[in-house]
PDB file of C-alpha atoms and ligand atoms in Angstrom:
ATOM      1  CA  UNK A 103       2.137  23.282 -54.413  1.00  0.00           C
ATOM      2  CA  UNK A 104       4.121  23.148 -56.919  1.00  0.00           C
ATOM      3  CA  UNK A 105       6.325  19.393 -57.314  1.00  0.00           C
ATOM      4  CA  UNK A 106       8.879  20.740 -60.270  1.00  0.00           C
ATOM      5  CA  UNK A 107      10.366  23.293 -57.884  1.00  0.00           C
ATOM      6  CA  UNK A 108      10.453  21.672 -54.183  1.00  0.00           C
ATOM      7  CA  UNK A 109      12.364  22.843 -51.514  1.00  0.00           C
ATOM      8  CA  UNK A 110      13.839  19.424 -50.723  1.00  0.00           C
ATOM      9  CA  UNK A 111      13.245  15.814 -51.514  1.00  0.00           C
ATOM     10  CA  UNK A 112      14.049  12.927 -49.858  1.00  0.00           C
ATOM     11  CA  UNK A 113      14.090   9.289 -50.689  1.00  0.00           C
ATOM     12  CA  UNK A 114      10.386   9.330 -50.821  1.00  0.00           C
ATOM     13  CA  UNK A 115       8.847  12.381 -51.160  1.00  0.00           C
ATOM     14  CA  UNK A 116       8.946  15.852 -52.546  1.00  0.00           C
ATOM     15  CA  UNK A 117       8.737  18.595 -49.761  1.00  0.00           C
ATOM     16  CA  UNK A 118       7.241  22.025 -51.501  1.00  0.00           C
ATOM     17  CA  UNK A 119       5.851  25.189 -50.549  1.00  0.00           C
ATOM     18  CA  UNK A 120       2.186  25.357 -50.159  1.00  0.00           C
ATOM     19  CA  UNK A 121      -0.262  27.527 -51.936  1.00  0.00           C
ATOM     20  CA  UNK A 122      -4.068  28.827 -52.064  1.00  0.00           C
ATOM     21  CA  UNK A 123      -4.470  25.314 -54.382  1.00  0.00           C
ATOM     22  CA  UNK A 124      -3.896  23.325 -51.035  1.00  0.00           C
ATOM     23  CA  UNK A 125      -7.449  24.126 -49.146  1.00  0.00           C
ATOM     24  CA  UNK A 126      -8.611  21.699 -49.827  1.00  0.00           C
ATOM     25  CA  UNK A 127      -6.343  18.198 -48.640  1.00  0.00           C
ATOM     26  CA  UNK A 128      -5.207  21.064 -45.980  1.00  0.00           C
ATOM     27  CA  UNK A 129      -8.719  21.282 -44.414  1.00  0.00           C
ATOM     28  CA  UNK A 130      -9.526  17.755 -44.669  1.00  0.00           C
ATOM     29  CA  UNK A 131      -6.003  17.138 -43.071  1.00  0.00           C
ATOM     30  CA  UNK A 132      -6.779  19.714 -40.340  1.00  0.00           C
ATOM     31  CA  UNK A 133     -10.317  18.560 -39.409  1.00  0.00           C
ATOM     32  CA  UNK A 134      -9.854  14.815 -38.757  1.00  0.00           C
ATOM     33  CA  UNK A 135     -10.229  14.792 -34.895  1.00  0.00           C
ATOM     34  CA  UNK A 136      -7.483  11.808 -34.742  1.00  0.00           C
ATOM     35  CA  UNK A 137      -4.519  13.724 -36.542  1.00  0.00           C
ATOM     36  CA  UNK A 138      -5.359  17.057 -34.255  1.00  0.00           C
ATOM     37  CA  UNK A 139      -5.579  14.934 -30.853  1.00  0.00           C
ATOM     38  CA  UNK A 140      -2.387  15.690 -29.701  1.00  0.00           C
ATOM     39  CA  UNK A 141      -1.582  19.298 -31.556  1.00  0.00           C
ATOM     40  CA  UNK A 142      -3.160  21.834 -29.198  1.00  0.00           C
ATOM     41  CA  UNK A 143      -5.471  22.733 -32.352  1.00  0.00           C
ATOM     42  CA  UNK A 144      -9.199  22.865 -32.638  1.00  0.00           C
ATOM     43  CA  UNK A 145     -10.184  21.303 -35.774  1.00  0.00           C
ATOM     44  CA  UNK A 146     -11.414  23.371 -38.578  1.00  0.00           C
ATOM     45  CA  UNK A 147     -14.779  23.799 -39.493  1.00  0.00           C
ATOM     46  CA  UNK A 148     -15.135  25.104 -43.131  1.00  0.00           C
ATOM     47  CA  UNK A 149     -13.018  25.371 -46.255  1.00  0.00           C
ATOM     48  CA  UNK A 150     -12.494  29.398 -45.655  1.00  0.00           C
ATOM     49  CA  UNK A 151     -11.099  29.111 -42.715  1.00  0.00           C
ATOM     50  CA  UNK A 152      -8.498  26.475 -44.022  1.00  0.00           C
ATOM     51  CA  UNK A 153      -7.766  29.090 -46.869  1.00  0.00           C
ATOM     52  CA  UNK A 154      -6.985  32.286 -44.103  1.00  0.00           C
ATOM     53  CA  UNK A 155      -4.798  29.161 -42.241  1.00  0.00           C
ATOM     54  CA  UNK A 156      -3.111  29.047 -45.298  1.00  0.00           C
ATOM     55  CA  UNK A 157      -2.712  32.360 -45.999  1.00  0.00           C
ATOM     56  CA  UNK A 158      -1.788  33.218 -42.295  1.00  0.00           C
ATOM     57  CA  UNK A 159       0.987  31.245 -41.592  1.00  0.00           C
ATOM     58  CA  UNK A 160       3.014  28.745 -44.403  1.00  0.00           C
ATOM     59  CA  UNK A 161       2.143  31.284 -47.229  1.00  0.00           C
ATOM     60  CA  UNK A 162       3.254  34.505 -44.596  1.00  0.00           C
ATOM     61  CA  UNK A 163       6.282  32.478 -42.966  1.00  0.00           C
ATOM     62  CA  UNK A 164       7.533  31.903 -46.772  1.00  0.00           C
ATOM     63  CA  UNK A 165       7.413  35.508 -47.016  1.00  0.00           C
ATOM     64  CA  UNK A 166       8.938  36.454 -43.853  1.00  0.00           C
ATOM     65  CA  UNK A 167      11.234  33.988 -43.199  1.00  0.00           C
ATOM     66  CA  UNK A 168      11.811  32.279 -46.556  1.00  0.00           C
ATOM     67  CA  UNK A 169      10.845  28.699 -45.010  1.00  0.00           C
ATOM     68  CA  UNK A 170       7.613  27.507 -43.208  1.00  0.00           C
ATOM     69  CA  UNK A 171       5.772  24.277 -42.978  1.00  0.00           C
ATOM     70  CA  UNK A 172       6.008  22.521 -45.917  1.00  0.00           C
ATOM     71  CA  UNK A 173       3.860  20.029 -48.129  1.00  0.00           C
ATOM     72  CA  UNK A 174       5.000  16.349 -48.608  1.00  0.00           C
ATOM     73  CA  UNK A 175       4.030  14.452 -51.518  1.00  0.00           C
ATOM     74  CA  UNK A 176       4.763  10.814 -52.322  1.00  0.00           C
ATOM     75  CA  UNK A 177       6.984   9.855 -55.226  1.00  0.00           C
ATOM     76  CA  UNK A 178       5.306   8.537 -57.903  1.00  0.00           C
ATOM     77  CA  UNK A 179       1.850   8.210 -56.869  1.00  0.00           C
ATOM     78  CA  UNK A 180       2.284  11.956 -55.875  1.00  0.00           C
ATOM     79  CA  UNK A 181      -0.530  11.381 -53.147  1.00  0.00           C
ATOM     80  CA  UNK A 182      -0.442  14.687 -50.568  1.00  0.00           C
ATOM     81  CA  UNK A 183       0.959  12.951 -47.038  1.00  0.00           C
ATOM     82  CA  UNK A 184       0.248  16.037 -45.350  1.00  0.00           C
ATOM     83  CA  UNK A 185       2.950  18.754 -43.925  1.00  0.00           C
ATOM     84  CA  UNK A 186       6.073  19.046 -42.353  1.00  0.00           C
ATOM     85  CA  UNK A 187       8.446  22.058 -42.052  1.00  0.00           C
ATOM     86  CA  UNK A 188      10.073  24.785 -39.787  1.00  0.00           C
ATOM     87  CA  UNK A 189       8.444  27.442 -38.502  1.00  0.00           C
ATOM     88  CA  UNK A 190       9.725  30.257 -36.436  1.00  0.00           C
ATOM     89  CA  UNK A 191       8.341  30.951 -33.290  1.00  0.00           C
ATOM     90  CA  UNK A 192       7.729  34.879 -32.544  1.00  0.00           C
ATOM     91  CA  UNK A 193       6.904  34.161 -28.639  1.00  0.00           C
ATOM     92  CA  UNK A 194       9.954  31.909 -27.926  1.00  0.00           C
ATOM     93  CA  UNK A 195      11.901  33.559 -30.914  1.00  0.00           C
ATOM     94  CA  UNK A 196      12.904  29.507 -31.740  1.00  0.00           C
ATOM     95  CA  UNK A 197      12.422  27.671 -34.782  1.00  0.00           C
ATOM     96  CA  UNK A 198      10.612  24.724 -34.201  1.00  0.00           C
ATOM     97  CA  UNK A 199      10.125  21.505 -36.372  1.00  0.00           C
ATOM     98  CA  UNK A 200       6.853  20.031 -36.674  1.00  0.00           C
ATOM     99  CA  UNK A 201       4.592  17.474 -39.051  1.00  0.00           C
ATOM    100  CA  UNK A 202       1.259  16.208 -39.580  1.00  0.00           C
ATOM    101  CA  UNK A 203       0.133  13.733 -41.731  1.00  0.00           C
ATOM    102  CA  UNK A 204      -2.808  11.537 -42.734  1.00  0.00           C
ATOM    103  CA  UNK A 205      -3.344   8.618 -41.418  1.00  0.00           C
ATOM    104  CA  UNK A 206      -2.897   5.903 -44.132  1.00  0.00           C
ATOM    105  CA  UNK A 207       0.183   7.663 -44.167  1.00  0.00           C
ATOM    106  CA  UNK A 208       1.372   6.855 -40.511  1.00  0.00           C
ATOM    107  CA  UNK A 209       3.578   4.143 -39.308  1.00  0.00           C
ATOM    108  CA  UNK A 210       6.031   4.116 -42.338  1.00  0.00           C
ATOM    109  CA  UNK A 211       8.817   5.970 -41.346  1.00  0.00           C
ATOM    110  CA  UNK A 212       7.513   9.160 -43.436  1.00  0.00           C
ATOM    111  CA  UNK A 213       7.237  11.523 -40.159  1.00  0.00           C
ATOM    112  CA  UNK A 214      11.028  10.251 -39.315  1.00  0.00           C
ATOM    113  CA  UNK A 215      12.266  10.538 -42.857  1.00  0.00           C
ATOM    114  CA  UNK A 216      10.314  14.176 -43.305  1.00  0.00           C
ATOM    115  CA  UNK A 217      11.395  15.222 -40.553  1.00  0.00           C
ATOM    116  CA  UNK A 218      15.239  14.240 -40.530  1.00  0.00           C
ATOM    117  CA  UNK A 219      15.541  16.309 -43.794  1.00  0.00           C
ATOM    118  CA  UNK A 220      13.753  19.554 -42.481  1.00  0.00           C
ATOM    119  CA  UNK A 221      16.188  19.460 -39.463  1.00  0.00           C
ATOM    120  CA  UNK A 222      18.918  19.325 -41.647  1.00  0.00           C
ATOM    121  CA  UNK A 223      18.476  21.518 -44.282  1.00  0.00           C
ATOM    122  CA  UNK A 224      17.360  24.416 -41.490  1.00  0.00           C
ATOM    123  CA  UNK A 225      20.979  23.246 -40.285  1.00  0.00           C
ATOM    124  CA  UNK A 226      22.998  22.817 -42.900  1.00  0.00           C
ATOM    125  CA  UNK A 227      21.044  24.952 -46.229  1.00  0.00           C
ATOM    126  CA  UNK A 228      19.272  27.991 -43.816  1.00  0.00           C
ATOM    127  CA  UNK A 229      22.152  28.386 -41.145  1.00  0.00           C
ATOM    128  CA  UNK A 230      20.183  27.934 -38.452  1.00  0.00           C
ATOM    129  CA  UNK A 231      22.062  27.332 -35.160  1.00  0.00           C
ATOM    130  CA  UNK A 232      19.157  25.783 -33.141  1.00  0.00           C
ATOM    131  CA  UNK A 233      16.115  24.160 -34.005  1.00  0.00           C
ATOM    132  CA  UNK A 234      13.733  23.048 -31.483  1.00  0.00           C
ATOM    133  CA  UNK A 235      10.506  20.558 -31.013  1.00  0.00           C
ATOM    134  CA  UNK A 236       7.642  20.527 -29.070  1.00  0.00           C
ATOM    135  CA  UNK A 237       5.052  18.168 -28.450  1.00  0.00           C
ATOM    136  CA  UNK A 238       2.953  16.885 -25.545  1.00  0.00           C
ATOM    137  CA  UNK A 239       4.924  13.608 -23.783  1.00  0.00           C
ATOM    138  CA  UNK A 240       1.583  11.468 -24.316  1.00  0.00           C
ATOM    139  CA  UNK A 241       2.180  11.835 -28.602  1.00  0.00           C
ATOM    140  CA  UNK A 242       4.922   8.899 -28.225  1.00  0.00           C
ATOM    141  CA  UNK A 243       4.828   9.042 -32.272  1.00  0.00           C
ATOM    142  CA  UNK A 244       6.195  12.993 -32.025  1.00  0.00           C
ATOM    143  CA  UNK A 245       8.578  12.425 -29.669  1.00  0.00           C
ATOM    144  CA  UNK A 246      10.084   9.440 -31.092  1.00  0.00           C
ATOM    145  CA  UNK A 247      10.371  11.276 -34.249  1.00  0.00           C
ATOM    146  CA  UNK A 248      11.866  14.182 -32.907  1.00  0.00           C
ATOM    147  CA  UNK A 249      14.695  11.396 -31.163  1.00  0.00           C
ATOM    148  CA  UNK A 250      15.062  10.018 -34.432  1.00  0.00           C
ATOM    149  CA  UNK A 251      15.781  13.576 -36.149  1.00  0.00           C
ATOM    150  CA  UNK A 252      18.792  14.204 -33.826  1.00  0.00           C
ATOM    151  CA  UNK A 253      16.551  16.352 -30.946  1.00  0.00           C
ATOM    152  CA  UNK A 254      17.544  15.787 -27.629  1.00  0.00           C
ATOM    153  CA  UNK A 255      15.269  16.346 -24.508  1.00  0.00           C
ATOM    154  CA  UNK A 256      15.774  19.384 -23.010  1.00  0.00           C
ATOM    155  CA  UNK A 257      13.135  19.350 -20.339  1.00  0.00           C
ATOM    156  CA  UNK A 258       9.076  20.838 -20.071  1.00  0.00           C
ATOM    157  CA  UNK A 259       7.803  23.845 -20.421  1.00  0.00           C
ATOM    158  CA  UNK A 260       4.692  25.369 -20.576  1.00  0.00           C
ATOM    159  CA  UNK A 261       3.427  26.557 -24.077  1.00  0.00           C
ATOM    160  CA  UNK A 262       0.363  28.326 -25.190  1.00  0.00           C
ATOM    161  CA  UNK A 263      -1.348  26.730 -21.974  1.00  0.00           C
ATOM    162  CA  UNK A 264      -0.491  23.387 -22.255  1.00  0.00           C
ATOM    163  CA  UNK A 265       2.789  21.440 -20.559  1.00  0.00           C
ATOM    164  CA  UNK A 266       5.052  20.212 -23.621  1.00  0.00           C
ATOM    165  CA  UNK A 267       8.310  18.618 -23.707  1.00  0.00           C
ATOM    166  CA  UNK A 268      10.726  20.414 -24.953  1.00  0.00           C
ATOM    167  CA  UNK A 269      13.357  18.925 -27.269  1.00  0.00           C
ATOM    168  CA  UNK A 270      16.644  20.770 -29.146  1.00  0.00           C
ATOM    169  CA  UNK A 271      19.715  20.388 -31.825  1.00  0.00           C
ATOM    170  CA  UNK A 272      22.162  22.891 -32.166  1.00  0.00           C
ATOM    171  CA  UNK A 273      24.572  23.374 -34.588  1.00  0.00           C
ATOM    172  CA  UNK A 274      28.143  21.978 -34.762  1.00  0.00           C
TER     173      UNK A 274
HETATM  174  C1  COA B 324       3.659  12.409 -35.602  1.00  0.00           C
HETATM  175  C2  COA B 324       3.532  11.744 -36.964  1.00  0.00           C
HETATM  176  C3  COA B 324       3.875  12.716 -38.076  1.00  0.00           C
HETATM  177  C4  COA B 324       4.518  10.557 -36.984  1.00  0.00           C
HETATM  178  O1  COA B 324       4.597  10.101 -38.303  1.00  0.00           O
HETATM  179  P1  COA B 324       4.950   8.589 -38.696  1.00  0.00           P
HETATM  180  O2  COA B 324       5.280   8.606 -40.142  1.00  0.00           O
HETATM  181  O3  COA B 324       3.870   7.682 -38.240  1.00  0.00           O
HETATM  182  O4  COA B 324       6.258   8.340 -37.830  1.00  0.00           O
HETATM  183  P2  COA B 324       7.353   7.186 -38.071  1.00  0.00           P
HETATM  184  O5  COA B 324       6.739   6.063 -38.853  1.00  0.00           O
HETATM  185  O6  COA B 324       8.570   7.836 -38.622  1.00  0.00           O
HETATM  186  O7  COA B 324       7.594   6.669 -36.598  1.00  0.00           O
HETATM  187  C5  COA B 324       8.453   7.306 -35.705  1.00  0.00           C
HETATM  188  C6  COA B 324       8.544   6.494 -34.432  1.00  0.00           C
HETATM  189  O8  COA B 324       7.332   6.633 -33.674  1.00  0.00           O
HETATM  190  C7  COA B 324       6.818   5.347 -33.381  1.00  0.00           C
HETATM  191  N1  COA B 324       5.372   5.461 -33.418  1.00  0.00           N
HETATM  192  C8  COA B 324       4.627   5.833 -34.466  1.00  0.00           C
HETATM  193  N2  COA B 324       3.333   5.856 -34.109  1.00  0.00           N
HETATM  194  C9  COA B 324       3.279   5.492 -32.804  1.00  0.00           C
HETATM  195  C10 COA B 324       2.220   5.339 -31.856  1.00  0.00           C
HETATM  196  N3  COA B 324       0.948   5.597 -32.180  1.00  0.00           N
HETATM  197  N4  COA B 324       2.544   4.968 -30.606  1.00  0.00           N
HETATM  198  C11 COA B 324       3.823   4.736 -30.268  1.00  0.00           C
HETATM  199  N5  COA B 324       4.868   4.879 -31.115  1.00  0.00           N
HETATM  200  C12 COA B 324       4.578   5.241 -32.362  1.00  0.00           C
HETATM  201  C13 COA B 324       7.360   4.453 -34.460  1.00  0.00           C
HETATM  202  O9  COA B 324       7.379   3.117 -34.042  1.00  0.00           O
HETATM  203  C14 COA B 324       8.757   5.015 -34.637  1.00  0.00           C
HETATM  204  O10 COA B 324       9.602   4.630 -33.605  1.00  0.00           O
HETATM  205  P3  COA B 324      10.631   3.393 -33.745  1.00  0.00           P
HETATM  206  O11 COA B 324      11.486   3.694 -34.909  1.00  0.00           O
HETATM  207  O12 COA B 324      11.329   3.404 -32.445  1.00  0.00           O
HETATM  208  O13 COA B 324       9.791   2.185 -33.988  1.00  0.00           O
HETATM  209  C15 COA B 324       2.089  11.195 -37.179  1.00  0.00           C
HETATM  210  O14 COA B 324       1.812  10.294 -36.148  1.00  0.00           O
HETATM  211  C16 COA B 324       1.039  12.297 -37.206  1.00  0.00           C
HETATM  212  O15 COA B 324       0.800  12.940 -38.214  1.00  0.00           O
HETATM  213  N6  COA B 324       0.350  12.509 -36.044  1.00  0.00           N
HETATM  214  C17 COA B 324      -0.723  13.504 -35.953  1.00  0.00           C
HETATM  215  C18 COA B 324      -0.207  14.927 -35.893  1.00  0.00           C
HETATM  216  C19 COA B 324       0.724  15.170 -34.707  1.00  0.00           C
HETATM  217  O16 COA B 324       0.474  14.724 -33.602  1.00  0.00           O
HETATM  218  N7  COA B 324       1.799  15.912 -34.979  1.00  0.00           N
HETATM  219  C20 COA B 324       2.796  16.247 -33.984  1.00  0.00           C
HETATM  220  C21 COA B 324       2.330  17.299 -33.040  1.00  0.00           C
HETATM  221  S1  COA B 324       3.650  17.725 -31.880  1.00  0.00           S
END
């Protein structure tokens, strides 16, 4: 990624676009069976296949969409927290916020803060007029942050096999 030209910051960290340079905190991110418990993901196995990730969906969303998920990076220690972003959903033809982080990282307020800023720049920067979040009701941490972001519960639904909640902000 690259921190002189994010996409947003917040109080605390820079949010950027990632690149091929990210394999490898984005594989060690995406194979820590903890972080994927709750994300309908298997976790990766090797280095190359965090690189095609990569290359298959933040890199190709940037290009199609002109936003994606995201890196976040602390201020000043610039320490990699993990991701967070908007991504739009070809099945559901939604955007839908999402994050994952490491775990040191947990607990702070980052998801919220992350998060809360994604939301609104899709809102208020991309002219979005709906964003929506998904998670599984058990991952209390997702769905609190998606409360705190200004989602409201719009029911469950079934996606990609597994029953989700399903929560939603429109535009003003
Ligand atoms: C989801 C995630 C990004 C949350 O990040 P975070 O920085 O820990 O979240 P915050 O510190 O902003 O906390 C948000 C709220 O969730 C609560 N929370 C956090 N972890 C929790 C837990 N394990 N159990 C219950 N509540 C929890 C916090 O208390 C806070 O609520 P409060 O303000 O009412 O106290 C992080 O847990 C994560 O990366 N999880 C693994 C990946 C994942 O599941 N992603 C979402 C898939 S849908």
């Amino acid at each position: 990624m690259d921190l002189n030209n994010p996409v947003l910051e917040t109080e605390r960290l820079y949010v950027c676009r990632m690149d091929e340079a990210d394999q490898e905190w984005f594989y060690r991110l995406n194979s820590d069976p903890e972080v994927m418990r709750y994300t309908g993901e298997d976790c990766m196995t090797s280095l190359e296949q965090s690189l095609q990730v990569l290359r298959e969906r933040p890199m190709r969303d940037y290009q199609k969409y002109g936003y994606g998920r995201w890196a976040c990076v602390m201020k000043g220690s610039n320490d990699v927290i993990g991701w967070c972003g908007l991504k739009y959903l070809d099945d559901l033809e939604e955007v839908d916020v999402g994050y994952r982080f490491f775990k040191e990282f947990w607990g702070q307020g980052l998801g919220t803060e992350a998060s809360r800023a994604c939301v609104q720049y899709g809102l208020n920067e991309l002219g979005l007029e709906k964003i929506i979040g998904l998670a599984l009701e058990e991952n209390i941490a997702s769905t609190r942050v998606l409360e705190k972001s200004g989602l409201s519960y719009d029911g469950r639904m079934d996606y990609e096999g597994f029953d989700v909640v399903r929560y939603v902000i429109q535009s003003q």
